Tab-separated table of C-alpha atoms and ligand atoms in Angstrom:
chain	number	residue	atom	x	y	z
A	1	MET	CA	-165.155	-112.044	33.763
A	2	ASP	CA	-166.224	-108.395	34.221
A	3	ARG	CA	-164.870	-106.043	31.610
A	4	PRO	CA	-163.497	-102.645	32.749
A	5	ARG	CA	-166.160	-99.971	32.665
A	6	ILE	CA	-165.493	-96.808	30.643
A	7	THR	CA	-167.147	-93.655	31.958
A	8	ILE	CA	-168.905	-91.828	29.139
A	9	PHE	CA	-168.642	-88.075	29.716
A	10	ASP	CA	-170.942	-86.271	27.330
A	11	THR	CA	-169.998	-82.690	26.516
A	12	THR	CA	-172.583	-82.002	23.788
A	13	LEU	CA	-174.113	-79.261	25.930
A	14	ARG	CA	-170.762	-77.547	26.542
A	15	ASP	CA	-168.014	-78.207	23.963
A	16	GLY	CA	-170.638	-79.295	21.431
A	17	GLU	CA	-172.643	-76.162	21.952
A	18	GLN	CA	-169.537	-74.129	21.144
A	19	SER	CA	-169.647	-75.245	17.502
A	20	PRO	CA	-170.775	-72.509	15.162
A	21	GLY	CA	-174.550	-72.548	14.806
A	22	CYS	CA	-175.101	-75.079	17.602
A	23	SER	CA	-176.043	-72.837	20.510
A	24	MET	CA	-179.096	-73.959	22.460
A	25	ASN	CA	-181.435	-72.191	24.835
A	26	VAL	CA	-182.201	-73.376	28.365
A	27	GLN	CA	-185.306	-75.337	27.380
A	28	GLU	CA	-183.499	-77.108	24.562
A	29	LYS	CA	-180.571	-77.993	26.802
A	30	LEU	CA	-182.906	-79.397	29.401
A	31	ARG	CA	-184.669	-81.536	26.820
A	32	LEU	CA	-181.380	-82.888	25.485
A	33	ALA	CA	-180.073	-83.554	29.004
A	34	GLN	CA	-183.158	-85.692	29.673
A	35	GLN	CA	-182.427	-87.627	26.487
A	36	LEU	CA	-178.771	-88.090	27.507
A	37	ASP	CA	-180.049	-89.485	30.787
A	38	ARG	CA	-182.234	-91.992	28.870
A	39	LEU	CA	-179.208	-92.834	26.740
A	40	GLY	CA	-177.309	-93.787	29.888
A	41	VAL	CA	-174.267	-91.495	29.775
A	42	ASP	CA	-172.395	-91.293	33.091
A	43	VAL	CA	-171.533	-87.588	33.099
A	44	ILE	CA	-173.331	-84.664	31.461
A	45	GLU	CA	-171.238	-81.526	31.107
A	46	ALA	CA	-174.156	-79.124	31.189
A	47	GLY	CA	-172.349	-75.855	30.442
A	48	PHE	CA	-169.913	-73.146	31.438
A	49	PRO	CA	-171.831	-71.265	34.151
A	50	ILE	CA	-169.795	-68.055	34.172
A	51	ALA	CA	-170.068	-67.697	30.400
A	52	SER	CA	-173.617	-66.308	30.411
A	53	ASP	CA	-176.779	-66.172	32.503
A	54	GLY	CA	-178.333	-68.647	30.062
A	55	ASP	CA	-175.535	-71.150	30.599
A	56	PHE	CA	-175.747	-70.695	34.371
A	57	GLU	CA	-179.500	-71.260	34.301
A	58	ALA	CA	-179.167	-74.347	32.094
A	59	VAL	CA	-176.649	-75.924	34.481
A	60	ARG	CA	-178.835	-75.026	37.463
A	61	ARG	CA	-182.038	-76.430	35.919
A	62	ILE	CA	-180.343	-79.616	34.675
A	63	SER	CA	-178.782	-80.110	38.120
A	64	ALA	CA	-182.199	-79.837	39.731
A	65	SER	CA	-184.000	-82.210	37.408
A	66	VAL	CA	-181.606	-84.804	35.979
A	67	ARG	CA	-180.698	-86.856	39.016
A	68	ARG	CA	-178.968	-90.083	37.907
A	69	PRO	CA	-175.812	-88.921	36.089
A	70	ILE	CA	-173.021	-86.722	37.370
A	71	ILE	CA	-173.600	-83.119	36.259
A	72	ALA	CA	-170.427	-81.187	35.466
A	73	GLY	CA	-169.948	-77.440	35.079
A	74	LEU	CA	-166.857	-75.918	33.461
A	75	ALA	CA	-164.705	-73.235	35.087
A	76	ARG	CA	-161.431	-71.498	34.293
A	77	ALA	CA	-158.780	-71.832	36.995
A	78	CYS	CA	-159.872	-68.840	39.077
A	79	THR	CA	-162.008	-68.317	42.165
A	80	GLY	CA	-164.817	-66.407	40.434
A	81	ASP	CA	-165.361	-69.115	37.832
A	82	VAL	CA	-165.195	-71.938	40.357
A	83	ASP	CA	-167.663	-70.192	42.701
A	84	ARG	CA	-170.094	-69.509	39.863
A	85	ALA	CA	-169.880	-73.133	38.686
A	86	TRP	CA	-170.539	-74.341	42.218
A	87	GLN	CA	-173.529	-72.002	42.593
A	88	ALA	CA	-175.074	-73.549	39.479
A	89	LEU	CA	-174.238	-77.126	40.471
A	90	GLN	CA	-175.178	-77.080	44.144
A	91	GLY	CA	-178.588	-78.629	43.612
A	92	ALA	CA	-177.218	-81.604	41.661
A	93	ALA	CA	-177.441	-85.093	43.134
A	94	HIS	CA	-173.888	-85.726	41.841
A	95	PRO	CA	-172.080	-82.440	41.080
A	96	ARG	CA	-168.640	-82.136	39.476
A	97	ILE	CA	-166.549	-78.983	39.029
A	98	HIS	CA	-164.419	-79.184	35.886
A	99	ILE	CA	-161.469	-76.767	35.864
A	100	PHE	CA	-159.249	-76.093	32.871
A	101	LEU	CA	-156.030	-74.165	32.404
A	102	ALA	CA	-153.742	-74.182	29.371
A	103	THR	CA	-150.294	-75.653	29.959
A	104	SER	CA	-148.519	-75.554	26.565
A	105	ASP	CA	-145.808	-72.916	26.162
A	106	ILE	CA	-147.574	-71.436	23.181
A	107	HIS	CA	-150.759	-70.846	25.221
A	108	LEU	CA	-148.854	-69.647	28.286
A	109	LYS	CA	-146.791	-67.164	26.304
A	110	TYR	CA	-149.306	-65.756	23.817
A	111	LYS	CA	-152.724	-66.313	25.370
A	112	LEU	CA	-152.355	-66.279	29.135
A	113	ARG	CA	-149.039	-64.387	29.388
A	114	ILE	CA	-147.945	-66.286	32.471
A	115	THR	CA	-144.904	-68.411	33.316
A	116	ARG	CA	-144.914	-72.161	33.915
A	117	GLU	CA	-144.494	-71.506	37.653
A	118	GLN	CA	-147.523	-69.219	37.692
A	119	CYS	CA	-149.504	-71.802	35.748
A	120	LEU	CA	-148.622	-74.514	38.241
A	121	GLU	CA	-149.619	-72.318	41.160
A	122	GLN	CA	-152.885	-71.228	39.550
A	123	ALA	CA	-153.880	-74.821	38.757
A	124	ARG	CA	-153.087	-75.989	42.289
A	125	ASN	CA	-154.988	-73.114	43.956
A	126	ALA	CA	-158.071	-73.475	41.763
A	127	VAL	CA	-158.320	-77.221	42.398
A	128	ARG	CA	-157.800	-76.732	46.120
A	129	HIS	CA	-160.580	-74.137	46.206
A	130	ALA	CA	-162.941	-76.337	44.165
A	131	LYS	CA	-162.199	-79.272	46.462
A	132	SER	CA	-163.262	-77.195	49.479
A	133	LEU	CA	-166.700	-76.953	47.828
A	134	CYS	CA	-167.196	-80.225	45.991
A	135	ALA	CA	-165.768	-83.736	46.405
A	136	ASP	CA	-165.699	-84.456	42.668
A	137	VAL	CA	-163.184	-82.228	40.844
A	138	GLU	CA	-161.855	-82.704	37.322
A	139	PHE	CA	-158.823	-80.873	35.968
A	140	SER	CA	-157.917	-80.394	32.288
A	141	PRO	CA	-154.505	-79.091	31.197
A	142	GLU	CA	-155.700	-77.434	28.006
A	143	ASP	CA	-153.538	-78.165	24.935
A	144	ALA	CA	-151.973	-81.063	26.866
A	145	THR	CA	-150.754	-82.805	23.709
A	146	ARG	CA	-148.570	-79.798	22.787
A	147	THR	CA	-147.309	-79.344	26.348
A	148	ASP	CA	-143.772	-80.256	27.359
A	149	VAL	CA	-144.247	-83.748	28.801
A	150	ALA	CA	-142.140	-83.202	31.938
A	151	PHE	CA	-144.126	-80.031	32.740
A	152	LEU	CA	-147.412	-81.795	32.038
A	153	CYS	CA	-146.420	-84.512	34.542
A	154	GLN	CA	-145.618	-81.806	37.099
A	155	VAL	CA	-148.996	-80.098	36.661
A	156	VAL	CA	-150.921	-83.374	36.808
A	157	GLU	CA	-149.090	-84.388	39.991
A	158	ALA	CA	-149.820	-80.989	41.577
A	159	VAL	CA	-153.559	-81.107	40.849
A	160	ILE	CA	-153.830	-84.668	42.147
A	161	GLU	CA	-152.144	-83.542	45.354
A	162	ALA	CA	-154.600	-80.631	45.544
A	163	GLY	CA	-157.566	-83.021	45.353
A	164	ALA	CA	-158.497	-83.627	41.691
A	165	THR	CA	-160.335	-86.920	41.211
A	166	THR	CA	-160.296	-87.009	37.394
A	167	VAL	CA	-157.472	-85.783	35.177
A	168	ASN	CA	-158.491	-85.113	31.599
A	169	ILE	CA	-155.870	-84.945	28.826
A	170	PRO	CA	-157.204	-82.747	26.016
A	171	ASP	CA	-155.912	-82.919	22.485
A	172	THR	CA	-157.360	-79.426	22.194
A	173	VAL	CA	-156.300	-78.741	18.614
A	174	GLY	CA	-156.644	-82.299	17.280
A	175	TYR	CA	-152.923	-82.555	16.563
A	176	SER	CA	-152.041	-85.938	18.040
A	177	MET	CA	-151.675	-89.308	16.298
A	178	PRO	CA	-153.158	-92.422	17.931
A	179	GLU	CA	-149.836	-94.061	18.938
A	180	GLU	CA	-148.595	-90.724	20.236
A	181	TYR	CA	-151.724	-90.026	22.291
A	182	GLY	CA	-151.711	-93.573	23.701
A	183	GLN	CA	-148.040	-93.172	24.608
A	184	LEU	CA	-148.774	-89.900	26.419
A	185	ILE	CA	-151.391	-91.599	28.600
A	186	ARG	CA	-148.946	-94.421	29.311
A	187	THR	CA	-146.182	-91.949	30.248
A	188	LEU	CA	-148.471	-90.158	32.705
A	189	ARG	CA	-149.340	-93.508	34.299
A	190	GLU	CA	-145.659	-94.379	34.626
A	191	LYS	CA	-144.308	-91.025	35.802
A	192	VAL	CA	-146.935	-89.244	37.900
A	193	ALA	CA	-147.126	-89.992	41.623
A	194	GLY	CA	-150.717	-90.659	42.747
A	195	ILE	CA	-152.060	-91.192	39.225
A	196	ASP	CA	-153.485	-94.576	40.226
A	197	LYS	CA	-155.850	-92.776	42.648
A	198	VAL	CA	-157.553	-90.772	39.879
A	199	VAL	CA	-159.440	-91.477	36.677
A	200	ILE	CA	-157.576	-90.547	33.496
A	201	SER	CA	-159.825	-89.112	30.805
A	202	THR	CA	-159.523	-88.464	27.068
A	203	HIS	CA	-160.833	-85.354	25.292
A	204	CYS	CA	-159.902	-85.421	21.602
A	205	HIS	CA	-160.739	-82.967	18.847
A	206	ASN	CA	-161.191	-84.047	15.277
A	207	ASP	CA	-159.086	-81.624	13.240
A	208	LEU	CA	-157.274	-84.499	11.496
A	209	GLY	CA	-160.255	-86.865	11.674
A	210	LEU	CA	-158.569	-88.873	14.454
A	211	ALA	CA	-160.627	-87.971	17.533
A	212	VAL	CA	-162.222	-91.407	17.918
A	213	ALA	CA	-158.987	-93.287	17.088
A	214	ASN	CA	-157.068	-91.167	19.606
A	215	SER	CA	-159.699	-91.677	22.323
A	216	LEU	CA	-159.617	-95.446	21.800
A	217	ALA	CA	-155.794	-95.402	21.912
A	218	GLY	CA	-156.106	-93.537	25.217
A	219	VAL	CA	-158.452	-96.204	26.574
A	220	GLN	CA	-156.098	-99.002	25.488
A	221	ASN	CA	-153.351	-97.297	27.473
A	222	GLY	CA	-155.288	-96.883	30.683
A	223	ALA	CA	-157.762	-93.996	30.309
A	224	ARG	CA	-161.092	-94.912	31.899
A	225	GLN	CA	-163.201	-91.895	30.927
A	226	VAL	CA	-163.918	-90.686	27.388
A	227	GLU	CA	-165.242	-87.197	26.681
A	228	CYS	CA	-167.338	-87.095	23.557
A	229	THR	CA	-170.418	-85.570	21.935
A	230	ILE	CA	-173.504	-86.686	20.062
A	231	ASN	CA	-172.926	-86.444	16.295
A	232	GLY	CA	-169.314	-85.479	17.138
A	233	ILE	CA	-170.193	-81.776	17.320
A	234	GLY	CA	-167.720	-79.418	18.994
A	235	GLU	CA	-165.191	-76.673	18.395
A	236	ARG	CA	-164.001	-76.500	14.757
A	237	ALA	CA	-163.970	-80.065	13.344
A	238	GLY	CA	-165.694	-81.341	16.476
A	239	ASN	CA	-165.063	-83.828	19.267
A	240	ALA	CA	-164.892	-87.605	19.358
A	241	SER	CA	-168.324	-88.887	18.396
A	242	LEU	CA	-170.100	-90.645	21.254
A	243	GLU	CA	-171.945	-93.078	19.009
A	244	GLU	CA	-168.730	-94.156	17.267
A	245	ILE	CA	-166.851	-94.681	20.542
A	246	VAL	CA	-169.669	-96.715	22.077
A	247	MET	CA	-170.290	-98.875	19.016
A	248	ALA	CA	-166.579	-99.494	18.342
A	249	MET	CA	-166.379	-101.033	21.809
A	250	ARG	CA	-169.614	-102.944	21.358
A	251	VAL	CA	-168.892	-104.312	17.885
A	252	ARG	CA	-165.223	-105.183	18.589
A	253	PRO	CA	-165.023	-106.529	22.162
A	254	ASP	CA	-162.163	-108.712	20.918
A	255	ARG	CA	-160.037	-105.541	20.492
A	256	TYR	CA	-161.671	-103.271	23.080
A	257	GLY	CA	-162.712	-105.386	26.030
A	258	TYR	CA	-164.540	-102.594	27.855
A	259	GLU	CA	-168.115	-101.761	28.558
A	260	THR	CA	-170.169	-98.600	28.869
A	261	GLY	CA	-173.546	-97.863	30.445
A	262	VAL	CA	-174.939	-96.516	27.166
A	263	ALA	CA	-178.216	-98.011	25.932
A	264	SER	CA	-177.220	-98.063	22.269
A	265	GLU	CA	-180.804	-98.372	21.044
A	266	HIS	CA	-181.249	-94.690	21.996
A	267	LEU	CA	-178.330	-93.476	19.863
A	268	PHE	CA	-180.339	-92.679	16.770
A	269	SER	CA	-183.083	-90.773	18.569
A	270	SER	CA	-180.460	-88.771	20.496
A	271	SER	CA	-178.729	-87.859	17.260
A	272	GLN	CA	-182.022	-86.867	15.628
A	273	MET	CA	-183.035	-84.771	18.603
A	274	LEU	CA	-179.759	-82.846	18.525
A	275	ALA	CA	-179.977	-82.276	14.765
A	276	GLU	CA	-183.515	-81.057	15.148
A	277	ILE	CA	-182.742	-78.699	18.045
A	278	THR	CA	-179.642	-77.171	16.425
A	279	ARG	CA	-180.954	-77.449	12.863
A	280	VAL	CA	-177.536	-78.804	11.933
A	281	PRO	CA	-178.181	-81.921	9.870
A	282	VAL	CA	-176.130	-85.099	10.180
A	283	GLN	CA	-174.025	-85.906	7.116
A	284	PRO	CA	-175.652	-88.841	5.272
A	285	ASN	CA	-172.565	-91.073	5.445
A	286	LYS	CA	-171.902	-90.394	9.148
A	287	ALA	CA	-170.986	-93.674	10.860
A	288	ILE	CA	-173.671	-95.304	13.025
A	289	ILE	CA	-176.444	-92.699	12.739
A	290	GLY	CA	-176.163	-91.188	9.238
A	291	ARG	CA	-179.067	-91.676	6.807
A	292	ASN	CA	-176.937	-93.993	4.646
A	293	ALA	CA	-175.302	-95.946	7.462
A	294	PHE	CA	-177.659	-98.878	6.852
A	295	ALA	CA	-178.691	-98.146	3.254
A	296	HIS	CA	-177.690	-100.505	0.486
A	297	GLU	CA	-177.805	-99.242	-3.076
A	298	ALA	CA	-175.506	-101.474	-5.116
A	299	GLY	CA	-177.123	-104.575	-6.608
A	300	ILE	CA	-174.407	-106.914	-5.328
A	301	HIS	CA	-174.857	-105.526	-1.811
A	302	GLN	CA	-178.642	-105.763	-1.973
A	303	ASP	CA	-178.359	-109.350	-3.140
A	304	GLY	CA	-176.004	-110.181	-0.251
A	305	MET	CA	-178.267	-108.421	2.245
A	306	LEU	CA	-181.312	-110.374	1.106
A	307	LYS	CA	-179.425	-113.649	1.469
A	308	ASN	CA	-177.896	-112.762	4.840
A	309	PRO	CA	-177.558	-109.256	6.379
A	310	LEU	CA	-174.240	-110.289	7.935
A	311	THR	CA	-172.697	-110.037	4.464
A	312	TYR	CA	-172.745	-106.248	4.577
A	313	GLU	CA	-173.795	-105.155	8.075
A	314	ILE	CA	-171.532	-105.352	11.117
A	315	MET	CA	-174.331	-104.270	13.472
A	316	THR	CA	-178.091	-104.255	13.154
A	317	PRO	CA	-179.962	-100.975	12.630
A	318	GLN	CA	-182.095	-101.943	15.639
A	319	SER	CA	-179.041	-102.082	17.903
A	320	VAL	CA	-178.580	-98.320	17.454
A	321	GLY	CA	-182.284	-97.503	17.283
A	322	VAL	CA	-182.572	-96.830	13.560
A	323	PRO	CA	-186.300	-97.183	12.902
A	324	ASP	CA	-187.530	-100.255	11.105
A	325	SER	CA	-187.757	-99.077	7.509
A	326	ARG	CA	-190.556	-101.554	6.815
A	327	LEU	CA	-192.840	-99.380	8.911
A	328	VAL	CA	-193.970	-97.018	6.178
A	329	LEU	CA	-195.927	-93.990	7.346
A	330	GLY	CA	-198.778	-93.174	4.991
A	331	LYS	CA	-202.369	-92.031	5.127
A	332	HIS	CA	-203.502	-95.406	6.450
A	333	SER	CA	-201.190	-95.277	9.439
A	334	GLY	CA	-202.734	-94.832	12.846
A	335	ARG	CA	-201.831	-92.751	15.882
A	336	HIS	CA	-199.925	-95.653	17.391
A	337	ALA	CA	-197.483	-96.014	14.485
A	338	LEU	CA	-197.114	-92.243	14.371
A	339	ALA	CA	-196.394	-92.039	18.113
A	340	LEU	CA	-193.849	-94.840	17.810
A	341	ARG	CA	-192.002	-93.148	14.944
A	342	CYS	CA	-192.042	-89.816	16.815
A	343	GLU	CA	-190.540	-91.592	19.812
A	344	GLN	CA	-187.851	-93.176	17.641
A	345	LEU	CA	-187.024	-89.697	16.426
A	346	GLY	CA	-186.665	-88.476	20.006
A	347	HIS	CA	-190.123	-86.981	20.648
A	348	GLN	CA	-192.648	-88.068	23.228
A	349	PHE	CA	-195.987	-86.278	23.196
A	350	GLU	CA	-198.967	-85.879	25.437
A	351	ARG	CA	-202.195	-87.175	23.960
A	352	ARG	CA	-203.471	-83.685	23.029
A	353	ASP	CA	-200.283	-82.687	21.197
A	354	LEU	CA	-200.141	-86.009	19.426
A	355	ASP	CA	-203.703	-85.421	18.201
A	356	GLU	CA	-202.605	-82.152	16.614
A	357	ILE	CA	-199.594	-83.775	14.978
A	358	TYR	CA	-201.771	-86.618	13.754
A	359	ARG	CA	-204.319	-84.199	12.263
A	360	ARG	CA	-201.610	-82.462	10.214
A	361	PHE	CA	-199.929	-85.756	9.385
A	362	VAL	CA	-203.100	-87.101	7.776
A	363	VAL	CA	-203.438	-83.982	5.599
A	364	LEU	CA	-199.818	-84.349	4.516
A	365	ALA	CA	-200.017	-88.107	3.921
A	366	ASP	CA	-203.055	-87.612	1.762
A	367	ARG	CA	-200.971	-85.421	-0.537
A	368	ILE	CA	-197.576	-87.118	-0.632
A	369	LYS	CA	-198.420	-90.800	0.004
A	370	LYS	CA	-195.272	-91.699	1.947
A	371	VAL	CA	-194.223	-89.485	4.866
A	372	GLN	CA	-190.443	-89.531	5.345
A	373	ASP	CA	-188.740	-88.860	8.679
A	374	SER	CA	-187.577	-85.453	7.438
A	375	HIS	CA	-191.208	-84.460	6.716
A	376	LEU	CA	-192.302	-85.656	10.108
A	377	LEU	CA	-189.532	-83.740	11.861
A	378	GLU	CA	-190.497	-80.532	10.048
A	379	LEU	CA	-194.088	-81.104	11.009
A	380	ILE	CA	-193.180	-81.744	14.655
A	381	GLN	CA	-191.012	-78.655	14.677
A	382	ASP	CA	-193.845	-76.591	13.299
A	383	VAL	CA	-196.359	-77.858	15.846
A	384	SER	CA	-193.798	-77.522	18.674
A	385	SER	CA	-192.978	-73.922	17.765
A	386	GLY	CA	-196.709	-73.238	17.918
A	387	MET	CA	-196.704	-74.693	21.427
A	388	ALA	CA	-193.587	-72.694	22.352
A	389	SER	CA	-195.024	-69.400	21.125
A	390	ASN	CA	-198.191	-70.021	23.166
A	391	CYS	CA	-195.881	-70.650	26.069
A	392	GLU	CA	-193.855	-67.483	25.382
A	393	SER	CA	-196.909	-65.280	25.353
A	394	SER	CA	-197.767	-66.658	28.774
A	395	GLY	CA	-194.292	-65.954	30.142
A	396	GLY	CA	-192.514	-69.175	29.129
A	397	HIS	CA	-188.977	-69.533	27.734
A	398	SER	CA	-187.850	-67.736	24.617
A	399	ARG	CA	-185.380	-68.836	21.962
A	400	LYS	CA	-182.179	-66.838	21.588
A	401	PHE	CA	-181.105	-65.825	18.087
A	402	PRO	CA	-179.329	-62.865	16.509
A	403	PRO	CA	-181.693	-59.971	15.738
A	404	ALA	CA	-182.028	-60.718	12.056
A	405	THR	CA	-184.042	-62.799	9.656
A	406	ALA	CA	-182.802	-66.088	8.318
A	407	SER	CA	-183.938	-68.411	5.581
A	408	LEU	CA	-184.805	-71.975	6.337
A	409	SER	CA	-185.404	-74.573	3.663
A	410	LEU	CA	-188.449	-76.687	4.287
A	411	PRO	CA	-189.334	-79.712	2.226
A	412	ARG	CA	-192.166	-78.693	-0.056
A	413	ALA	CA	-194.561	-81.237	1.342
A	414	ALA	CA	-193.974	-80.234	4.933
A	415	SER	CA	-194.362	-76.563	4.135
A	416	ALA	CA	-197.661	-77.382	2.476
A	417	ALA	CA	-198.805	-79.139	5.623
A	418	ALA	CA	-197.713	-76.115	7.597
A	419	GLY	CA	-199.876	-73.934	5.355
A	420	ILE	CA	-196.973	-72.295	3.442
A	421	ASN	CA	-197.477	-71.671	-0.268
A	422	SER	CA	-195.207	-73.405	-2.719
A	423	SER	CA	-195.552	-72.737	-6.432
A	424	GLU	CA	-194.911	-76.342	-7.420
A	425	GLY	CA	-196.952	-79.488	-6.917
A	426	HIS	CA	-196.126	-82.249	-4.475
A	427	GLY	CA	-194.166	-85.406	-5.204
A	428	ALA	CA	-193.906	-88.634	-3.317
A	429	HIS	CA	-190.200	-88.093	-2.699
A	430	VAL	CA	-189.005	-84.652	-1.728
A	431	ALA	CA	-185.304	-83.902	-1.632
A	432	GLY	CA	-182.757	-81.321	-2.743
A	433	SER	CA	-183.331	-77.709	-3.694
A	434	ALA	CA	-185.829	-78.552	-6.440
A	435	GLY	CA	-188.188	-79.887	-3.801
A	436	GLN	CA	-187.813	-77.114	-1.271
A	437	ALA	CA	-189.664	-73.934	-0.458
A	438	GLN	CA	-188.078	-70.911	1.213
A	439	VAL	CA	-189.682	-69.401	4.274
A	440	THR	CA	-188.412	-66.487	6.299
A	441	ILE	CA	-188.267	-66.898	10.037
A	442	PRO	CA	-187.923	-63.785	12.171
A	443	PHE	CA	-185.233	-64.147	14.784
A	444	SER	CA	-185.890	-62.332	17.990
A	445	ASP	CA	-182.950	-62.196	20.319
A	446	HIS	CA	-179.166	-61.964	20.496
A	447	HIS	CA	-176.834	-64.768	21.475
A	448	SER	CA	-173.341	-63.730	20.562
A	449	GLU	CA	-172.026	-62.645	23.979
A	450	GLN	CA	-171.574	-66.225	25.031
A	451	GLU	CA	-169.860	-67.150	21.763
A	452	ASP	CA	-167.464	-64.215	22.144
A	453	TYR	CA	-166.689	-65.242	25.672
A	454	LEU	CA	-165.729	-68.815	24.943
A	455	TRP	CA	-162.300	-68.098	23.598
A	456	GLY	CA	-159.971	-70.943	23.031
A	457	VAL	CA	-162.006	-73.640	24.735
B	501	LIG	O1	-160.548	-78.878	24.110
B	501	LIG	C1	-160.295	-78.549	25.279
B	501	LIG	O2	-159.146	-78.397	25.690
B	501	LIG	C2	-161.432	-78.331	26.182
B	501	LIG	C3	-161.133	-78.252	27.644
B	501	LIG	C4	-161.929	-77.176	28.292
B	501	LIG	C5	-161.395	-79.579	28.286
B	501	LIG	O3	-162.544	-78.310	25.755
B	502	LIG	ZN1	-162.632	-79.309	23.757
């Protein structure tokens, strides 16, 4: 029997990008969108077009080049935002306008300074206008979980009447408990006229560490779309983590009899690519894709693993694309093994670029014997920034950073390969501050306007 399909709505490029230190330039967003396409997500929320020219351009470029998934653009509930979102999305094969408006009394009174009646009217008008432009319209009552339930039902009914096709229920401040969130979805299904014609969606923040649990409770009570991000990045404590949602359903079909279109073997490379682009590392014990997620240190565990991996592993590393640790990269490795590992880390290279990476890799491997993924990523980053600066001088994209200098810690071995002096010698294993060299990277541009603009989202 077919299991119900859950739409995976990835908002790494929008809500995720709003996390401190996670902003991305157009080129980086495009690269990640292509990876999300490979991963098989159903919807990519590519940005908030009115927020900045960069965001507009990212949504426009992703719309033009990523053709399989739905591409969504965010808009506040006003004509200017909706028009700007539509301008950016027009070229998409499957465009979606995503409108949000806060509905909780606390947001209406202190942030928006409007009445419930005005809120209702504004939501209805914005959805109606969006519907005149685009068939696929999503509406989010921001702070839904702290909204009076009767009023929330009224707003949801009004936007469905106005033409919304997906209704998203954000736990904007991560306040809800799983039973409570599940109950809210059930109440909407019972009380709102026309709800059976639309898709109900979850959007849960992780302030109490419950974003994934809340999203799954939503699904068990009838939600059929989950909004989530790679590595769980997002405002404050983040969003529901895509990899955890997908693997919870895959590992426990007895409890969650649903399926997604995600090709789980691309989860690890997607996570690595995001960490590399944002330079925000993944915590080692992060479920599914953390460095320790498949590591076994204790003797009893190692013994069990050697006898039968099922003793301590509920999924295989291969099922989420964690590279085969038996493939050790050293000075005897060839281009093929190197290319494969780069691919597993989310990088595909043309022959000429791979040659350059290989040349530096051999120099590094000669010094440190075993090249770890972190070394390889630093090396790739170094070679790629060389490519990007060539590109910049010929009019290509430029990275956007505050006009300052910042320190970046590079593993000693990788900095040696990059030609940076380190006073200490090289070891086979490089980790922690003792094994790191400081380099100063000049930052060239300013990127705070967009961050200032994205209040409260
Ligand atoms: O958390 C939130 O309420 C949002 C909405 C814009 C969906 O991000
Ligand atoms: Zn959010």
